mmCIF file of C-alpha atoms in Angstrom:
data_model
loop_
_atom_site.group_PDB
_atom_site.id
_atom_site.type_symbol
_atom_site.label_atom_id
_atom_site.label_comp_id
_atom_site.label_asym_id
_atom_site.label_seq_id
_atom_site.Cartn_x
_atom_site.Cartn_y
_atom_site.Cartn_z
ATOM 1 C CA ASP A 266 13.890 4.880 1.545
ATOM 2 C CA GLN A 267 10.410 5.470 2.965
ATOM 3 C CA GLN A 268 7.909 4.363 0.015
ATOM 4 C CA VAL A 269 4.845 5.578 1.870
ATOM 5 C CA LYS A 270 4.756 8.702 3.945
ATOM 6 C CA GLN A 271 2.796 10.402 6.327
ATOM 7 C CA ASN A 272 4.009 13.777 7.046
ATOM 8 C CA SER A 273 1.818 14.931 9.884
ATOM 9 C CA PRO A 274 2.993 12.739 12.942
ATOM 10 C CA SER A 275 -0.083 14.226 14.910
ATOM 11 C CA LEU A 276 -3.447 15.947 14.408
ATOM 12 C CA SER A 277 -5.903 17.520 16.733
ATOM 13 C CA VAL A 278 -9.620 18.160 15.776
ATOM 14 C CA GLN A 279 -12.687 19.452 17.757
ATOM 15 C CA GLU A 280 -15.650 16.596 17.935
ATOM 16 C CA GLY A 281 -18.121 16.904 15.330
ATOM 17 C CA ARG A 282 -15.663 18.577 12.959
ATOM 18 C CA ILE A 283 -13.764 16.891 9.943
ATOM 19 C CA SER A 284 -10.521 14.840 10.264
ATOM 20 C CA ILE A 285 -8.349 14.708 7.387
ATOM 21 C CA LEU A 286 -5.044 12.441 7.333
ATOM 22 C CA ASN A 287 -2.870 12.367 4.257
ATOM 23 C CA CYS A 288 -0.584 9.828 2.687
ATOM 24 C CA ASP A 289 1.759 10.030 0.042
ATOM 25 C CA TYR A 290 3.669 7.320 -1.798
ATOM 26 C CA THR A 291 6.203 7.077 -4.419
ATOM 27 C CA ASN A 292 5.955 3.671 -5.804
ATOM 28 C CA SER A 293 3.619 3.773 -9.095
ATOM 29 C CA MET A 294 3.190 0.177 -8.887
ATOM 30 C CA PHE A 295 1.190 0.193 -5.698
ATOM 31 C CA ASP A 296 -2.237 -0.814 -6.765
ATOM 32 C CA TYR A 297 -4.366 -0.877 -3.515
ATOM 33 C CA PHE A 298 -4.278 1.306 -0.506
ATOM 34 C CA LEU A 299 -5.685 0.764 2.850
ATOM 35 C CA TRP A 300 -6.239 2.622 6.218
ATOM 36 C CA TYR A 301 -5.819 0.876 9.568
ATOM 37 C CA LYS A 302 -6.512 2.478 13.096
ATOM 38 C CA LYS A 303 -4.225 1.401 15.964
ATOM 39 C CA TYR A 304 -4.825 1.862 19.782
ATOM 40 C CA PRO A 305 -2.081 1.310 22.226
ATOM 41 C CA ALA A 306 -1.272 -2.539 23.180
ATOM 42 C CA GLU A 307 -3.867 -3.268 20.057
ATOM 43 C CA GLY A 308 -3.091 -4.503 16.587
ATOM 44 C CA PRO A 309 -4.194 -2.489 13.729
ATOM 45 C CA THR A 310 -7.740 -2.432 12.650
ATOM 46 C CA PHE A 311 -8.660 -2.514 9.280
ATOM 47 C CA LEU A 312 -10.997 0.839 8.530
ATOM 48 C CA ILE A 313 -11.288 1.196 4.646
ATOM 49 C CA SER A 314 -9.328 0.441 1.283
ATOM 50 C CA ILE A 315 -9.597 1.738 -2.289
ATOM 51 C CA SER A 316 -8.060 0.091 -5.357
ATOM 52 C CA SER A 317 -6.172 2.036 -7.905
ATOM 53 C CA ILE A 318 -9.119 1.865 -10.303
ATOM 54 C CA LYS A 319 -11.412 4.101 -8.030
ATOM 55 C CA ASP A 320 -10.696 7.597 -6.752
ATOM 56 C CA LYS A 321 -13.046 7.588 -3.810
ATOM 57 C CA ASN A 322 -14.511 4.946 -1.343
ATOM 58 C CA GLU A 323 -16.875 5.667 1.424
ATOM 59 C CA ASP A 324 -18.113 3.330 4.350
ATOM 60 C CA GLY A 325 -19.947 5.295 6.964
ATOM 61 C CA ARG A 326 -18.106 8.340 8.462
ATOM 62 C CA PHE A 327 -14.973 7.306 6.592
ATOM 63 C CA THR A 328 -14.112 8.381 3.045
ATOM 64 C CA VAL A 329 -10.954 7.393 1.301
ATOM 65 C CA PHE A 330 -9.697 9.550 -1.733
ATOM 66 C CA LEU A 331 -6.812 8.477 -4.046
ATOM 67 C CA ASN A 332 -5.009 10.933 -6.516
ATOM 68 C CA LYS A 333 -2.904 8.675 -8.432
ATOM 69 C CA SER A 334 -1.646 11.394 -10.479
ATOM 70 C CA ALA A 335 -0.371 13.102 -7.315
ATOM 71 C CA LYS A 336 0.415 9.512 -5.426
ATOM 72 C CA HIS A 337 -1.666 11.051 -2.597
ATOM 73 C CA LEU A 338 -4.579 9.537 -0.904
ATOM 74 C CA SER A 339 -6.460 10.843 2.174
ATOM 75 C CA LEU A 340 -8.617 9.624 4.653
ATOM 76 C CA HIS A 341 -11.792 11.672 5.670
ATOM 77 C CA ILE A 342 -13.427 11.163 8.964
ATOM 78 C CA VAL A 343 -16.670 13.101 9.613
ATOM 79 C CA PRO A 344 -18.065 13.897 11.818
ATOM 80 C CA SER A 345 -15.003 13.104 14.347
ATOM 81 C CA GLN A 346 -15.559 11.397 17.645
ATOM 82 C CA PRO A 347 -13.510 10.964 20.581
ATOM 83 C CA GLY A 348 -13.352 7.202 19.989
ATOM 84 C CA ASP A 349 -11.765 7.852 17.018
ATOM 85 C CA SER A 350 -8.539 9.153 18.781
ATOM 86 C CA ALA A 351 -5.954 6.627 17.659
ATOM 87 C CA VAL A 352 -2.780 6.299 15.365
ATOM 88 C CA TYR A 353 -3.735 5.896 11.900
ATOM 89 C CA PHE A 354 -1.551 4.164 9.628
ATOM 90 C CA CYS A 355 -1.931 4.030 5.713
ATOM 91 C CA ALA A 356 -0.626 1.277 3.931
ATOM 92 C CA ALA A 357 0.176 0.525 0.079
ATOM 93 C CA SER A 358 0.434 -2.953 -1.241
ATOM 94 C CA ARG A 359 1.188 -4.463 -4.802
ATOM 95 C CA LEU A 360 1.332 -7.982 -6.185
ATOM 96 C CA SER A 361 4.475 -9.514 -5.566
ATOM 97 C CA THR A 362 6.452 -12.014 -7.607
ATOM 98 C CA SER A 363 5.045 -14.656 -5.271
ATOM 99 C CA GLY A 364 1.384 -14.033 -5.825
ATOM 100 C CA THR A 365 0.715 -12.482 -2.316
ATOM 101 C CA TYR A 366 0.272 -8.811 -1.538
ATOM 102 C CA LYS A 367 2.878 -7.489 0.343
ATOM 103 C CA TYR A 368 1.912 -4.080 2.596
ATOM 104 C CA ILE A 369 4.407 -1.070 2.860
ATOM 105 C CA PHE A 370 3.068 1.102 5.814
ATOM 106 C CA GLY A 371 3.231 4.530 6.486
ATOM 107 C CA THR A 372 4.753 6.054 9.643
ATOM 108 C CA GLY A 373 1.540 6.851 11.184
ATOM 109 C CA THR A 374 -0.589 9.887 12.444
ATOM 110 C CA ARG A 375 -1.733 10.215 15.843
ATOM 111 C CA LEU A 376 -5.345 11.913 15.893
ATOM 112 C CA LYS A 377 -6.550 13.446 18.721
ATOM 113 C CA VAL A 378 -10.350 14.132 18.731
ATOM 114 C CA LEU A 379 -11.087 16.878 21.579
ATOM 115 C CA ALA A 380 -14.483 16.659 23.208
ATOM 116 C CA ALA B 179 -16.291 -14.426 14.299
ATOM 117 C CA ALA B 180 -12.918 -14.624 16.342
ATOM 118 C CA GLY B 181 -10.065 -12.484 14.920
ATOM 119 C CA VAL B 182 -6.525 -13.408 14.734
ATOM 120 C CA ILE B 183 -4.763 -14.665 18.016
ATOM 121 C CA GLN B 184 -1.443 -14.141 19.204
ATOM 122 C CA SER B 185 0.509 -15.689 21.945
ATOM 123 C CA PRO B 186 2.148 -14.919 24.363
ATOM 124 C CA ARG B 187 0.893 -11.195 24.476
ATOM 125 C CA HIS B 188 3.999 -10.440 26.311
ATOM 126 C CA LEU B 189 7.491 -12.194 26.407
ATOM 127 C CA ILE B 190 10.749 -11.101 28.252
ATOM 128 C CA LYS B 191 13.945 -12.902 27.240
ATOM 129 C CA GLU B 192 17.726 -12.267 27.838
ATOM 130 C CA LYS B 193 20.129 -11.630 25.032
ATOM 131 C CA ARG B 194 21.240 -14.758 23.043
ATOM 132 C CA GLU B 195 17.998 -16.692 24.181
ATOM 133 C CA THR B 196 15.396 -18.044 22.006
ATOM 134 C CA ALA B 197 11.665 -17.076 21.656
ATOM 135 C CA THR B 198 9.066 -18.600 19.698
ATOM 136 C CA LEU B 199 5.895 -16.217 18.811
ATOM 137 C CA LYS B 200 2.620 -17.961 17.853
ATOM 138 C CA CYS B 201 -0.190 -16.802 15.431
ATOM 139 C CA TYR B 202 -3.416 -18.386 14.814
ATOM 140 C CA PRO B 203 -5.411 -16.802 11.903
ATOM 141 C CA ILE B 204 -8.843 -16.005 11.099
ATOM 142 C CA SER B 205 -10.911 -19.250 10.414
ATOM 143 C CA ARG B 206 -10.480 -20.179 6.802
ATOM 144 C CA HIS B 207 -7.618 -17.691 6.308
ATOM 145 C CA ASP B 208 -4.780 -19.407 4.190
ATOM 146 C CA THR B 209 -2.466 -16.605 4.293
ATOM 147 C CA VAL B 210 -0.245 -15.328 7.427
ATOM 148 C CA TYR B 211 2.187 -12.188 7.579
ATOM 149 C CA TRP B 212 4.440 -11.258 10.179
ATOM 150 C CA TYR B 213 5.207 -7.652 11.026
ATOM 151 C CA GLN B 214 7.789 -6.148 13.283
ATOM 152 C CA GLN B 215 7.101 -2.708 14.847
ATOM 153 C CA GLY B 216 9.840 -1.273 16.714
ATOM 154 C CA PRO B 217 9.067 1.973 19.151
ATOM 155 C CA GLY B 218 7.934 4.946 17.116
ATOM 156 C CA GLN B 219 8.176 3.111 13.913
ATOM 157 C CA ASP B 220 5.825 1.849 11.480
ATOM 158 C CA PRO B 221 5.051 -2.003 10.705
ATOM 159 C CA GLN B 222 8.074 -3.718 8.990
ATOM 160 C CA PHE B 223 6.989 -6.743 6.677
ATOM 161 C CA LEU B 224 9.005 -9.918 7.874
ATOM 162 C CA ILE B 225 7.629 -12.854 6.239
ATOM 163 C CA SER B 226 4.504 -14.446 4.801
ATOM 164 C CA PHE B 227 3.179 -17.875 3.915
ATOM 165 C CA TYR B 228 0.550 -18.785 1.890
ATOM 166 C CA GLU B 229 -1.134 -22.558 1.936
ATOM 167 C CA LYS B 230 1.940 -23.503 4.126
ATOM 168 C CA MET B 231 4.333 -22.337 1.878
ATOM 169 C CA GLN B 232 6.662 -19.150 2.193
ATOM 170 C CA SER B 233 5.191 -17.031 -0.134
ATOM 171 C CA ASP B 234 7.318 -13.487 0.414
ATOM 172 C CA LYS B 235 10.212 -12.574 2.586
ATOM 173 C CA GLY B 236 10.923 -8.972 3.788
ATOM 174 C CA SER B 237 13.351 -7.564 6.387
ATOM 175 C CA ILE B 238 13.751 -10.904 8.424
ATOM 176 C CA PRO B 239 17.172 -11.519 10.187
ATOM 177 C CA ASP B 240 18.632 -14.895 9.324
ATOM 178 C CA ARG B 241 18.446 -15.502 13.048
ATOM 179 C CA PHE B 242 14.833 -15.833 12.777
ATOM 180 C CA SER B 243 12.652 -18.473 10.704
ATOM 181 C CA ALA B 244 8.857 -19.072 10.546
ATOM 182 C CA GLN B 245 6.384 -21.642 9.330
ATOM 183 C CA GLN B 246 2.865 -22.131 8.790
ATOM 184 C CA PHE B 247 1.426 -25.528 10.035
ATOM 185 C CA SER B 248 -1.243 -27.743 8.240
ATOM 186 C CA ASP B 249 -3.923 -25.950 10.688
ATOM 187 C CA TYR B 250 -2.716 -22.783 9.064
ATOM 188 C CA HIS B 251 -1.473 -21.491 12.402
ATOM 189 C CA SER B 252 2.211 -20.147 12.245
ATOM 190 C CA GLU B 253 5.184 -19.879 14.545
ATOM 191 C CA LEU B 254 8.003 -17.059 14.294
ATOM 192 C CA ASN B 255 11.302 -18.797 15.913
ATOM 193 C CA MET B 256 13.829 -16.014 17.068
ATOM 194 C CA SER B 257 17.196 -17.307 18.090
ATOM 195 C CA SER B 258 20.476 -15.552 19.528
ATOM 196 C CA LEU B 259 18.236 -12.636 20.456
ATOM 197 C CA GLU B 260 19.656 -9.167 20.458
ATOM 198 C CA LEU B 261 18.505 -6.066 22.386
ATOM 199 C CA GLY B 262 17.549 -4.712 19.050
ATOM 200 C CA ASP B 263 14.717 -7.298 18.508
ATOM 201 C CA SER B 264 12.511 -5.572 21.275
ATOM 202 C CA ALA B 265 9.581 -4.724 19.618
ATOM 203 C CA LEU B 266 6.049 -5.446 18.929
ATOM 204 C CA TYR B 267 5.347 -8.516 16.461
ATOM 205 C CA PHE B 268 2.265 -8.461 14.911
ATOM 206 C CA CYS B 269 0.554 -11.413 12.737
ATOM 207 C CA ALA B 270 -1.784 -10.666 10.100
ATOM 208 C CA SER B 271 -3.992 -13.163 7.975
ATOM 209 C CA SER B 272 -5.887 -12.940 5.059
ATOM 210 C CA SER B 273 -7.910 -15.098 2.491
ATOM 211 C CA TRP B 274 -8.661 -15.474 -1.275
ATOM 212 C CA THR B 275 -12.407 -15.114 -1.408
ATOM 213 C CA VAL B 276 -14.639 -15.065 -4.446
ATOM 214 C CA LYS B 277 -15.917 -11.334 -3.351
ATOM 215 C CA ASP B 278 -12.046 -10.170 -3.226
ATOM 216 C CA ILE B 279 -10.569 -12.376 -5.655
ATOM 217 C CA TRP B 280 -7.723 -10.200 -6.694
ATOM 218 C CA ARG B 281 -7.372 -8.725 -3.508
ATOM 219 C CA ASP B 282 -6.783 -9.658 0.050
ATOM 220 C CA THR B 283 -7.073 -7.575 3.348
ATOM 221 C CA GLN B 284 -5.062 -8.339 6.059
ATOM 222 C CA TYR B 285 -6.541 -8.343 9.427
ATOM 223 C CA PHE B 286 -4.146 -7.880 12.346
ATOM 224 C CA GLY B 287 -3.758 -9.826 15.603
ATOM 225 C CA PRO B 288 -3.046 -7.782 19.003
ATOM 226 C CA GLY B 289 0.645 -8.316 18.788
ATOM 227 C CA THR B 290 3.337 -9.943 20.780
ATOM 228 C CA ARG B 291 5.324 -7.370 22.685
ATOM 229 C CA LEU B 292 9.099 -8.859 22.914
ATOM 230 C CA THR B 293 11.351 -7.330 25.348
ATOM 231 C CA VAL B 294 15.155 -8.444 25.439
ATOM 232 C CA LEU B 295 17.115 -7.658 28.333
#
């Protein structure tokens, strides 16, 4: 049962335009969400996060939006650059009984920014 | 600052052999997480340690064990390797800080690619 879903396995965007990556989750207990970028042969790199008490968080070209009622979050990249081409994973977390935060990852979206 | 270090980066083993993967967290990070990512799949949580004690357990097979040492580095020991264990194994580390007192962000290492023949 995939609790975190990224329904678009791939996305192509022209350089300079906006990239919108989407993520849906099913467990209402998740209270912290993150986006990671992953290049081939490298580990996921943290991009941006948002807690459930917010609906928007910005960091430079990256903005994450959270719609709790729809259990949906999205990552906006504007303007998109060729170096943004990578696989993007969303992750959701909640406090586990042991006091640490276990992440559940989505299946990833491969973004290709065309020059 | 140095990121999470994992060694080795690549490992090739035969079926039924054992393997040990090492993870060195970011300095002053006290929590280590292990993930397994199969081909075309999302990273799956295996196990985590906080202050040298196991804090959470995911889909880790009984053939695998892990521990965190006094210097906070962690080792994932894998025995009786099977073909299906071929995957990327990521380690991530995090820390409770004053700034993020109710939240930790996990920072990932480059991964170890294990191939079981």
